[in-house]
CSV table of C-alpha atoms in Angstrom, one decimal:
chain,number,residue,atom,x,y,z
V,7,MET,CA,-48.8,14.1,-24.2
V,8,THR,CA,-50.7,11.9,-21.7
V,9,GLY,CA,-49.9,8.6,-20.2
V,10,LYS,CA,-51.9,6.1,-18.1
V,11,ARG,CA,-54.8,7.6,-16.1
V,12,GLY,CA,-54.4,10.9,-17.9
V,13,ALA,CA,-51.0,11.8,-16.3
V,14,ILE,CA,-49.0,14.5,-18.1
V,15,VAL,CA,-45.7,13.1,-19.5
V,16,SER,CA,-43.1,15.8,-20.2
V,17,LYS,CA,-40.6,15.2,-23.0
V,18,ALA,CA,-37.1,15.7,-21.7
V,19,ALA,CA,-35.3,18.7,-23.2
V,20,THR,CA,-32.5,18.0,-25.6
V,21,VAL,CA,-29.3,20.0,-26.5
V,22,TYR,CA,-31.1,21.1,-29.7
V,23,ASP,CA,-34.0,22.6,-27.6
V,24,VAL,CA,-31.4,24.6,-25.5
V,25,ALA,CA,-29.6,25.8,-28.6
V,26,ASP,CA,-32.8,26.8,-30.3
V,27,ARG,CA,-34.1,28.7,-27.3
V,28,ALA,CA,-30.8,30.5,-26.8
V,29,GLY,CA,-30.2,31.2,-30.5
V,30,VAL,CA,-26.8,29.5,-30.6
V,31,SER,CA,-25.3,26.4,-32.0
V,32,ILE,CA,-25.1,23.1,-30.2
V,33,ALA,CA,-21.3,23.5,-30.1
V,34,THR,CA,-21.8,26.7,-28.1
V,35,VAL,CA,-24.1,24.9,-25.7
V,36,SER,CA,-21.5,22.2,-25.2
V,37,ARG,CA,-18.7,24.8,-24.6
V,38,VAL,CA,-20.8,26.6,-22.0
V,39,LEU,CA,-21.5,23.4,-20.1
V,40,ARG,CA,-17.9,22.2,-20.3
V,41,SER,CA,-15.8,25.4,-20.1
V,42,PRO,CA,-18.1,28.3,-19.3
V,43,ASP,CA,-15.2,30.8,-18.8
V,44,ALA,CA,-14.3,30.3,-22.5
V,45,VAL,CA,-17.6,31.7,-23.7
V,46,ARG,CA,-18.6,35.4,-23.8
V,47,PRO,CA,-20.7,36.4,-20.7
V,48,ALA,CA,-23.8,37.5,-22.6
V,49,THR,CA,-23.8,34.3,-24.7
V,50,ARG,CA,-23.1,32.2,-21.6
V,51,GLU,CA,-26.1,33.8,-19.7
V,52,ARG,CA,-28.5,33.1,-22.6
V,53,VAL,CA,-27.5,29.4,-22.7
V,54,LEU,CA,-27.7,29.0,-18.9
V,55,ASP,CA,-31.1,30.7,-18.8
V,56,ALA,CA,-32.3,28.3,-21.5
V,57,VAL,CA,-30.9,25.3,-19.6
V,58,SER,CA,-32.7,26.5,-16.4
V,59,ALA,CA,-36.0,27.2,-18.2
V,60,LEU,CA,-36.1,23.9,-20.0
V,61,GLY,CA,-34.8,21.8,-17.1
V,62,TYR,CA,-32.1,20.4,-19.4
V,63,VAL,CA,-29.8,17.8,-18.0
V,64,PRO,CA,-26.7,17.3,-20.2
V,65,SER,CA,-25.5,13.9,-21.1
V,66,GLY,CA,-22.2,12.7,-22.4
V,67,SER,CA,-23.8,11.7,-25.7
V,68,ALA,CA,-25.5,15.0,-26.2
V,69,ARG,CA,-22.3,17.0,-25.5
V,70,GLY,CA,-20.4,14.7,-27.8
V,71,LEU,CA,-22.6,15.6,-30.8
V,72,ALA,CA,-20.9,19.0,-31.0
V,73,GLU,CA,-17.3,17.9,-30.8
V,74,ARG,CA,-17.3,14.2,-31.5
V,75,ARG,CA,-16.5,13.5,-27.8
V,76,THR,CA,-18.0,11.6,-25.0
V,77,GLY,CA,-17.4,14.1,-22.3
V,78,VAL,CA,-15.8,11.3,-20.3
V,79,LEU,CA,-12.2,11.0,-19.1
V,80,GLY,CA,-10.7,7.7,-17.9
V,81,LEU,CA,-8.5,7.0,-14.9
V,82,TYR,CA,-6.9,3.5,-14.8
V,83,PHE,CA,-5.4,2.0,-11.7
V,84,PRO,CA,-3.7,-1.5,-11.4
V,85,GLY,CA,-5.6,-4.3,-9.7
V,86,PHE,CA,-4.0,-4.3,-6.2
V,87,ASP,CA,-6.9,-6.4,-5.0
V,88,ALA,CA,-6.5,-9.1,-7.7
V,89,ALA,CA,-6.6,-11.8,-5.0
V,90,GLU,CA,-10.0,-10.6,-3.9
V,91,GLU,CA,-11.8,-13.1,-1.8
V,92,ALA,CA,-15.4,-14.2,-2.4
V,93,PRO,CA,-18.0,-12.5,-0.4
V,94,ALA,CA,-18.7,-14.0,3.0
V,95,PHE,CA,-22.4,-14.3,2.3
V,96,ASP,CA,-25.1,-13.7,-0.4
V,97,VAL,CA,-26.5,-10.2,0.3
V,98,LEU,CA,-29.8,-11.3,-1.2
V,99,SER,CA,-30.2,-13.8,1.7
V,100,ASP,CA,-30.9,-10.8,3.9
V,101,ALA,CA,-34.5,-10.9,2.6
V,102,ALA,CA,-34.9,-14.2,4.5
V,103,GLY,CA,-33.6,-12.6,7.7
V,104,VAL,CA,-30.6,-14.9,7.9
V,105,ILE,CA,-27.8,-12.3,8.0
V,106,PRO,CA,-27.0,-11.4,11.6
V,107,PRO,CA,-27.2,-7.7,12.5
V,108,PHE,CA,-23.6,-7.7,13.7
V,109,THR,CA,-20.6,-9.9,14.5
V,110,ILE,CA,-17.7,-9.7,16.9
V,111,VAL,CA,-14.2,-10.2,15.5
V,112,ARG,CA,-10.7,-10.0,17.0
V,113,ASP,CA,-8.5,-7.6,15.1
V,114,ALA,CA,-5.2,-9.3,14.3
V,115,GLU,CA,-2.2,-6.9,14.3
V,116,ASP,CA,-0.8,-8.3,11.1
V,117,THR,CA,-4.0,-8.1,9.1
V,118,GLU,CA,-3.8,-5.9,6.0
V,119,THR,CA,-7.3,-4.7,5.2
V,120,GLU,CA,-6.4,-2.5,2.3
V,121,HIS,CA,-3.5,-2.3,-0.1
V,122,PRO,CA,-1.3,0.6,1.1
V,123,SER,CA,-1.0,2.1,-2.3
V,124,MET,CA,-4.8,2.7,-2.2
V,125,LEU,CA,-4.2,5.2,0.6
V,126,PHE,CA,-2.3,7.2,-2.0
V,127,LEU,CA,-4.6,6.5,-4.9
V,128,ASP,CA,-7.7,7.4,-3.1
V,129,GLU,CA,-6.5,10.9,-2.6
V,130,VAL,CA,-5.3,11.1,-6.3
V,131,LEU,CA,-8.8,9.9,-7.3
V,132,ARG,CA,-10.4,12.7,-5.2
V,133,GLY,CA,-8.4,15.3,-7.0
V,134,ALA,CA,-9.1,13.9,-10.4
V,135,GLU,CA,-12.9,13.8,-9.6
V,136,LEU,CA,-12.8,17.4,-8.4
V,137,GLU,CA,-11.0,18.7,-11.5
V,138,ALA,CA,-13.0,16.6,-14.0
V,139,TRP,CA,-16.2,18.2,-12.5
V,140,LYS,CA,-14.7,21.7,-12.7
V,141,GLN,CA,-13.7,21.1,-16.4
V,142,GLY,CA,-17.1,19.7,-17.3
V,143,PHE,CA,-16.2,16.1,-17.7
V,144,VAL,CA,-17.4,12.9,-16.1
V,145,LEU,CA,-14.6,10.6,-14.7
V,146,MET,CA,-14.7,6.9,-15.4
V,147,VAL,CA,-12.4,4.8,-13.1
V,148,GLY,CA,-11.1,1.4,-14.1
V,149,VAL,CA,-9.3,-1.0,-11.9
V,150,GLY,CA,-7.4,-3.9,-13.5
V,151,ARG,CA,-8.7,-6.8,-11.4
V,152,HIS,CA,-7.9,-10.2,-12.9
V,153,ASP,CA,-6.8,-8.4,-16.1
V,154,PRO,CA,-3.6,-10.0,-17.5
V,155,ASP,CA,-4.4,-8.9,-21.1
V,156,ARG,CA,-5.4,-5.4,-20.0
V,157,SER,CA,-8.9,-5.8,-21.5
V,158,THR,CA,-10.3,-3.4,-18.9
V,159,VAL,CA,-8.1,-0.5,-20.1
V,160,ARG,CA,-8.6,-1.4,-23.7
V,161,ASP,CA,-12.4,-1.3,-23.2
V,162,MET,CA,-12.1,2.1,-21.4
V,163,ALA,CA,-10.1,3.5,-24.3
V,164,GLY,CA,-13.2,3.1,-26.5
V,165,ARG,CA,-15.5,4.9,-24.1
V,166,VAL,CA,-13.4,8.0,-23.1
V,167,ASP,CA,-11.9,11.1,-24.7
V,168,GLY,CA,-8.6,10.7,-22.9
V,169,LEU,CA,-6.9,8.4,-20.3
V,170,VAL,CA,-4.8,8.9,-17.2
V,171,VAL,CA,-2.8,5.8,-16.3
V,172,LEU,CA,-0.6,5.1,-13.3
V,173,ALA,CA,3.0,4.5,-14.4
V,174,GLU,CA,3.9,0.9,-15.1
V,175,SER,CA,0.3,-0.2,-14.8
V,176,VAL,CA,-0.1,-0.8,-18.5
V,177,PRO,CA,2.6,-2.5,-20.6
V,178,ASP,CA,4.5,-0.3,-23.0
V,179,ASP,CA,3.1,-1.9,-26.2
V,180,VAL,CA,-0.5,-1.7,-25.0
V,181,LEU,CA,0.0,1.9,-23.9
V,182,ALA,CA,1.5,2.8,-27.3
V,183,ARG,CA,-1.5,1.4,-29.1
V,184,LEU,CA,-4.0,3.2,-26.9
V,185,ALA,CA,-2.2,6.5,-27.5
V,186,LEU,CA,-2.8,6.1,-31.2
V,187,ARG,CA,-6.6,6.5,-30.5
V,188,ILE,CA,-6.8,8.9,-27.6
V,189,PRO,CA,-4.5,11.2,-25.5
V,190,VAL,CA,-2.7,9.5,-22.6
V,191,VAL,CA,-1.3,11.1,-19.5
V,192,VAL,CA,1.1,9.0,-17.4
V,193,LEU,CA,0.8,9.7,-13.7
V,194,SER,CA,3.9,9.1,-11.4
V,195,GLY,CA,7.2,7.9,-12.6
V,196,PRO,CA,9.6,10.0,-14.7
V,197,ALA,CA,9.2,10.8,-18.4
V,198,ARG,CA,11.3,8.5,-20.6
V,199,GLY,CA,11.5,10.3,-23.8
V,200,ASP,CA,8.1,9.0,-25.0
V,201,SER,CA,5.3,10.9,-26.6
V,202,TYR,CA,2.9,11.0,-23.6
V,203,ASP,CA,2.2,13.8,-21.2
V,204,HIS,CA,3.6,13.1,-17.7
V,205,VAL,CA,2.6,14.3,-14.2
V,206,THR,CA,5.0,13.4,-11.4
V,207,VAL,CA,6.7,14.6,-8.3
V,208,SER,CA,10.3,15.4,-7.3
V,209,ASN,CA,10.9,12.0,-5.6
V,210,ALA,CA,14.7,11.9,-5.9
V,211,GLU,CA,15.3,15.5,-4.9
V,212,ALA,CA,13.1,15.4,-1.8
V,213,MET,CA,14.6,12.0,-0.7
V,214,ALA,CA,18.1,13.4,-1.2
V,215,GLU,CA,17.4,16.4,1.0
V,216,LEU,CA,15.7,14.3,3.7
V,217,THR,CA,18.8,12.0,3.7
V,218,ARG,CA,21.1,15.0,4.1
V,219,ARG,CA,19.1,16.1,7.1
V,220,VAL,CA,19.3,12.6,8.7
V,221,LEU,CA,23.1,12.4,8.0
V,222,ALA,CA,23.5,15.8,9.8
V,223,GLN,CA,22.4,14.0,13.0
V,224,THR,CA,24.0,10.5,12.4
V,225,GLY,CA,27.4,11.5,11.0
V,226,ASP,CA,29.2,9.1,8.8
V,227,THR,CA,27.2,6.0,10.0
V,228,PRO,CA,25.1,5.0,7.1
V,229,PRO,CA,21.3,4.7,7.6
V,230,ALA,CA,19.5,1.6,6.5
V,231,PHE,CA,17.1,1.9,3.6
V,232,LEU,CA,13.8,0.1,3.4
V,233,ALA,CA,12.9,0.0,-0.4
V,234,GLY,CA,9.7,-0.9,-2.0
V,235,PRO,CA,9.0,-3.4,-4.8
V,236,GLU,CA,11.6,-3.5,-7.6
V,237,ASP,CA,9.1,-2.5,-10.3
V,238,SER,CA,8.0,0.7,-8.5
V,239,PRO,CA,9.1,3.8,-10.5
V,240,ASP,CA,8.6,6.1,-7.5
V,241,GLY,CA,10.5,3.7,-5.3
V,242,ALA,CA,13.4,3.6,-7.7
V,243,GLU,CA,13.6,7.4,-7.8
V,244,ARG,CA,13.6,7.6,-4.0
V,245,TRP,CA,16.4,5.1,-3.8
V,246,GLU,CA,18.3,7.2,-6.4
V,247,GLY,CA,17.9,10.3,-4.2
V,248,PHE,CA,19.0,8.5,-1.1
V,249,SER,CA,22.1,7.0,-2.9
V,250,ARG,CA,23.0,10.4,-4.3
V,251,ALA,CA,23.1,12.0,-0.9
V,252,ILE,CA,24.9,9.0,0.7
V,253,SER,CA,27.6,9.1,-1.9
V,254,ALA,CA,28.0,12.9,-1.6
V,255,ALA,CA,28.6,12.4,2.1
V,256,GLY,CA,31.5,10.1,1.3
V,257,ILE,CA,29.7,6.9,2.3
V,258,ARG,CA,29.9,3.9,0.1
V,259,VAL,CA,26.4,2.8,-1.1
V,260,ASP,CA,27.6,-0.8,-0.8
V,261,ASP,CA,27.9,-0.2,3.0
V,262,VAL,CA,24.2,0.6,3.3
V,263,THR,CA,21.9,-2.1,4.7
V,264,LEU,CA,19.3,-2.4,2.1
V,265,LEU,CA,16.0,-4.1,2.9
V,266,ARG,CA,13.0,-4.6,0.6
V,267,GLY,CA,9.4,-4.5,1.4
V,268,ASP,CA,6.1,-4.3,-0.5
V,269,PHE,CA,4.9,-1.0,0.8
V,270,THR,CA,2.7,-2.7,3.5
V,271,ARG,CA,2.9,-2.0,7.2
V,272,ALA,CA,3.5,-5.7,7.8
V,273,SER,CA,6.6,-5.7,5.6
V,274,GLY,CA,7.9,-2.7,7.6
V,275,ARG,CA,7.4,-4.7,10.8
V,276,ARG,CA,9.4,-7.6,9.4
V,277,ALA,CA,12.2,-5.3,8.2
V,278,ALA,CA,12.5,-3.8,11.7
V,279,GLU,CA,12.6,-7.2,13.3
V,280,THR,CA,15.5,-8.1,11.0
V,281,LEU,CA,17.3,-5.0,12.1
V,282,ILE,CA,16.6,-5.7,15.8
V,283,ALA,CA,18.1,-9.2,15.4
V,284,ASP,CA,21.1,-8.2,13.3
V,285,GLY,CA,22.0,-4.9,15.0
V,286,LEU,CA,20.4,-1.4,14.8
V,287,PRO,CA,21.7,1.1,12.3
V,288,SER,CA,21.8,4.8,13.0
V,289,ALA,CA,18.6,5.4,11.1
V,290,LEU,CA,16.0,3.6,9.0
V,291,MET,CA,14.7,5.6,6.0
V,292,SER,CA,11.7,4.0,4.3
V,293,ALA,CA,10.4,4.4,0.8
V,294,ASN,CA,6.9,5.0,2.1
V,295,ASP,CA,5.0,5.8,5.3
V,296,GLN,CA,3.2,2.5,5.7
V,297,MET,CA,6.5,0.5,6.0
V,298,ALA,CA,7.9,3.2,8.3
V,299,LEU,CA,4.8,2.9,10.5
V,300,GLY,CA,5.2,-0.9,10.6
V,301,ALA,CA,8.8,-0.4,11.7
V,302,LEU,CA,7.7,1.9,14.5
V,303,ASP,CA,5.3,-0.8,15.7
V,304,ALA,CA,8.1,-3.4,15.9
V,305,PHE,CA,10.6,-1.0,17.5
V,306,ARG,CA,8.1,0.0,20.2
V,307,SER,CA,7.2,-3.6,20.9
V,308,ALA,CA,10.9,-4.4,21.3
V,309,GLY,CA,11.6,-1.5,23.6
V,310,VAL,CA,13.7,0.3,20.9
V,311,ARG,CA,13.5,4.1,21.4
V,312,VAL,CA,12.8,6.3,18.4
V,313,PRO,CA,14.6,8.7,17.8
V,314,GLU,CA,17.0,8.1,20.7
V,315,ASP,CA,18.2,4.6,19.5
V,316,LEU,CA,17.6,5.2,15.8
V,317,ILE,CA,15.9,7.7,13.5
V,318,VAL,CA,13.0,6.6,11.4
V,319,THR,CA,11.6,8.4,8.4
V,320,GLY,CA,8.9,7.7,5.8
V,321,PHE,CA,7.6,9.1,2.5
V,322,ASP,CA,4.1,10.1,1.2
V,323,GLY,CA,2.6,12.1,4.0
V,324,ILE,CA,-0.5,10.0,4.7
V,325,GLU,CA,-2.7,11.0,7.7
V,326,ALA,CA,-1.5,8.1,9.9
V,327,ALA,CA,2.0,9.5,9.8
V,328,ALA,CA,0.9,12.5,11.9
V,329,LEU,CA,-0.8,10.2,14.5
V,330,SER,CA,2.0,7.7,15.2
V,331,ARG,CA,4.1,7.5,18.3
V,332,PRO,CA,6.4,9.2,17.8
V,333,ARG,CA,5.0,11.2,15.0
V,334,LEU,CA,6.7,10.3,11.7
V,335,THR,CA,9.1,12.6,9.8
V,336,THR,CA,8.1,12.2,6.1
V,337,VAL,CA,7.9,13.7,2.7
V,338,ARG,CA,4.4,14.9,2.0
V,339,GLN,CA,3.1,14.3,-1.6
V,340,PRO,CA,0.5,16.6,-3.1
V,341,MET,CA,-1.8,13.7,-3.7
V,342,ILE,CA,-5.0,15.6,-4.5
V,343,GLU,CA,-3.0,18.0,-6.6
V,344,LEU,CA,-1.6,15.1,-8.6
V,345,GLY,CA,-5.1,14.0,-9.6
V,346,ARG,CA,-6.1,17.5,-10.5
V,347,ALA,CA,-3.0,18.2,-12.5
V,348,ALA,CA,-3.4,15.0,-14.5
V,349,VAL,CA,-6.9,16.0,-15.5
V,350,GLN,CA,-5.8,19.6,-16.3
V,351,VAL,CA,-3.1,18.3,-18.6
V,352,LEU,CA,-5.5,15.8,-20.3
V,353,ALA,CA,-8.1,18.5,-20.8
V,354,ARG,CA,-5.5,20.8,-22.3
V,355,ARG,CA,-4.3,18.1,-24.6
V,356,LEU,CA,-7.8,17.6,-25.9
V,357,GLU,CA,-8.0,21.3,-26.7
V,358,HIS,CA,-4.5,21.4,-28.2
V,359,PRO,CA,-3.7,18.0,-29.6
V,360,SER,CA,-0.7,19.0,-31.7
V,361,THR,CA,1.5,20.6,-29.0
V,362,ASP,CA,4.6,18.9,-27.7
V,363,PRO,CA,4.3,16.5,-24.8
V,364,VAL,CA,4.7,18.1,-21.3
V,365,ALA,CA,6.2,16.8,-18.1
V,366,VAL,CA,4.6,18.5,-15.1
V,367,ARG,CA,6.6,18.0,-11.9
V,368,LEU,CA,4.9,19.0,-8.6
V,369,PRO,CA,7.0,20.0,-5.5
V,370,LEU,CA,7.0,18.0,-2.3
V,371,GLU,CA,7.2,19.0,1.4
V,372,ILE,CA,9.6,17.6,3.9
V,373,VAL,CA,7.7,17.4,7.2
V,374,VAL,CA,10.0,17.2,10.2
V,375,ARG,CA,8.5,15.5,13.3
V,376,GLU,CA,9.7,13.8,16.4
V,377,SER,CA,10.8,10.5,14.8
V,378,SER,CA,13.9,12.2,13.4
V,379,GLN,CA,14.5,15.0,16.0
V,380,ARG,CA,17.1,14.1,18.6
V,381,THR,CA,17.5,16.5,21.5
V,382,SER,CA,21.2,16.0,22.0
């Protein structure tokens, strides 16, 4: 076929061309491209040779012909940046040369440039992307910005083979309706006797053990606890583990100073300032690293020594926890592995739709650093 000026225009190879050249069905071509280890080596080599010879590039729609699937998995996060500001300038105005090459700004200490949960979710996303690629799927990511009726996740459900959602990010009634159409995996937060697959971590167990380690240094003086938002499933589990260890040590939970933040570094600073004004506890145990790091900022500014005057601990294991002064004792979450596990569970559900729901619980690591290590 020729185009303008006699140029040769090649027709793009289709899944049918590959199947015909390899002498197999289009379903076999789809399996080789999505799960090559599931196909006999000789057949797999014929298909891959045909793909290479024809220069075939698979598409979601082509793969879906064989199994009535799109080849796409969905990952839905809540809209943490729902209060997103308008852009400071129109990028198209750069064509007129009116955008300056740089500006100078003064960095305010209390400025929150990114919602702290995104530090966690970014790593989860990386893991999900890696595993989706390995399994032969494309990953579609949806963020519920300005989405009170959850139209984003409803729309995603019509475009994907299965969906991973962060716990509590979709109302129960909406999630139940989505699960009638496609498989759903709930990420984070405990299973509640529902029909979904769950992937979570041992929040309560790890926080209980960390609390016991802190109490071994502070005695019967109760630590303060800096909790996250009341609607956080992970935060609730961490409080549960803390309370369990406190009670087992013979300390009344009612005697604990309970502060509540929003998982941001700024809220950790405010909590620490409250403790400085009201009197320091023996320790401050935080439901996440960002709040613990904010507390360290405030204690350092006020001349409070950590861990000599009080112990500080966090939870999550973000990179900044290893760079703080002093370095922060924390519980490290397997964030990338969470994303990978969610996709693995979803892919298995697509292959075996009738099996019972599973609840995968990944282990955590308690990382002991200077913020909780007293020398005497």
